[in-house]
Amino acid sequence: MDCVILREVGTVLEKLGGPGNKPVIFLTVHFETLANSYFRSKYARILASLPRYTERHLILNVQDIASGVPNSRYRQIFTSLRQLVLGFTFEVGPHWTDFAAIRDLPIIAMTLAGHESLEMSEIETLFRRARERNASGDRWTTTHSPARPLR
């Protein structure tokens, strides 16, 4: 499904490619799509077929990031896509703690997936962990992505 969406976005991007009309595009993709080598290759081929300006204007928001993925696996996945996009954001749950695993990757922001049972204290905990990692030299932004309303 992610490949179909990317292909459809490609037709829209061609129309947005005029001078002075090059917005930054934030496109969601599931981690499992990128983790599977067949679908990652297919996704990369579609990315490569997009207008050249998207290399500096497309951010992939990677959803459904599992805990415990080692840095080497992230490198394997994102190295092949890095030259085709501006960067990546990770959409994670409130209990995600694997900041060290993404320390030296082109992750430009973290987004917090909203859940029906999400409490403000859970959001604050993730932001606190991110700030602690930022204080140790890691750089990224954290934002809340309300898939569902907060309580």
Coordinates of C-alpha atoms in Angstrom, one line a residue, residues 38-117:
Y38 CA 11.9 -6.4 -1.8
F39 CA 9.5 -3.6 -0.8
R40 CA 12.4 -1.3 0.2
S41 CA 13.9 -1.7 -3.3
K42 CA 10.6 -1.1 -5.0
Y43 CA 10.0 2.0 -2.8
A44 CA 13.5 3.3 -3.6
R45 CA 12.8 2.8 -7.4
I46 CA 9.6 4.9 -7.1
L47 CA 11.5 7.5 -5.0
A48 CA 14.2 7.7 -7.7
S49 CA 11.5 8.3 -10.3
L50 CA 10.1 11.4 -8.5
P51 CA 11.1 14.9 -9.6
R52 CA 14.7 15.8 -8.5
Y53 CA 13.6 18.5 -6.2
T54 CA 12.0 16.0 -3.9
E55 CA 15.5 14.9 -2.7
R56 CA 15.5 18.2 -0.8
H57 CA 11.8 18.4 -0.1
L58 CA 10.5 15.0 0.9
I59 CA 10.6 13.8 4.5
L60 CA 9.5 10.2 5.2
N61 CA 7.6 9.8 8.5
V62 CA 8.3 6.1 9.5
Q63 CA 5.4 4.6 11.5
D64 CA 5.2 1.5 13.7
I65 CA 8.8 1.5 14.8
A66 CA 9.4 -1.5 17.0
S67 CA 11.6 -1.4 20.1
G68 CA 14.9 -3.2 20.1
V69 CA 15.9 -2.7 16.5
P70 CA 19.7 -2.3 16.4
N71 CA 21.5 0.6 14.8
S72 CA 23.1 -1.7 12.2
R73 CA 19.6 -2.7 11.0
Y74 CA 18.5 0.9 10.8
R75 CA 21.6 1.7 8.8
Q76 CA 20.9 -1.2 6.4
I77 CA 17.4 0.1 5.8
F78 CA 18.0 3.9 5.6
T79 CA 21.3 4.1 3.9
S80 CA 19.8 3.0 0.6
L81 CA 17.1 5.7 0.8
R82 CA 19.0 8.5 2.3
Q83 CA 20.1 10.2 -0.9
L84 CA 16.5 10.1 -2.2
V85 CA 14.9 12.2 0.6
L86 CA 15.6 15.2 2.8
G87 CA 15.4 12.9 5.9
F88 CA 13.2 10.8 8.1
T89 CA 11.0 11.2 11.2
F90 CA 10.1 8.4 13.5
E91 CA 6.6 8.1 14.8
V92 CA 6.8 6.2 18.0
G93 CA 4.7 5.3 21.0
P94 CA 5.1 6.9 24.4
H95 CA 7.2 4.1 25.9
W96 CA 9.8 4.0 23.1
T97 CA 13.3 4.4 24.5
D98 CA 15.7 3.4 21.7
F99 CA 17.3 6.9 21.2
A100 CA 20.8 5.5 21.2
A101 CA 20.0 3.2 18.3
I102 CA 19.2 6.2 16.0
R103 CA 21.9 8.5 17.3
D104 CA 23.9 8.9 14.1
L105 CA 21.1 8.4 11.6
P106 CA 19.3 11.1 9.5
I107 CA 16.4 11.2 11.8
I108 CA 15.3 14.9 11.9
A109 CA 12.3 14.6 14.2
M110 CA 10.4 12.3 16.4
T111 CA 6.6 12.3 16.4
L112 CA 4.5 10.8 19.1
A113 CA 1.6 8.7 17.9
G114 CA -1.6 9.6 19.7
H115 CA -3.7 6.9 21.3
E116 CA -7.1 7.0 23.0
S117 CA -5.5 6.1 26.3

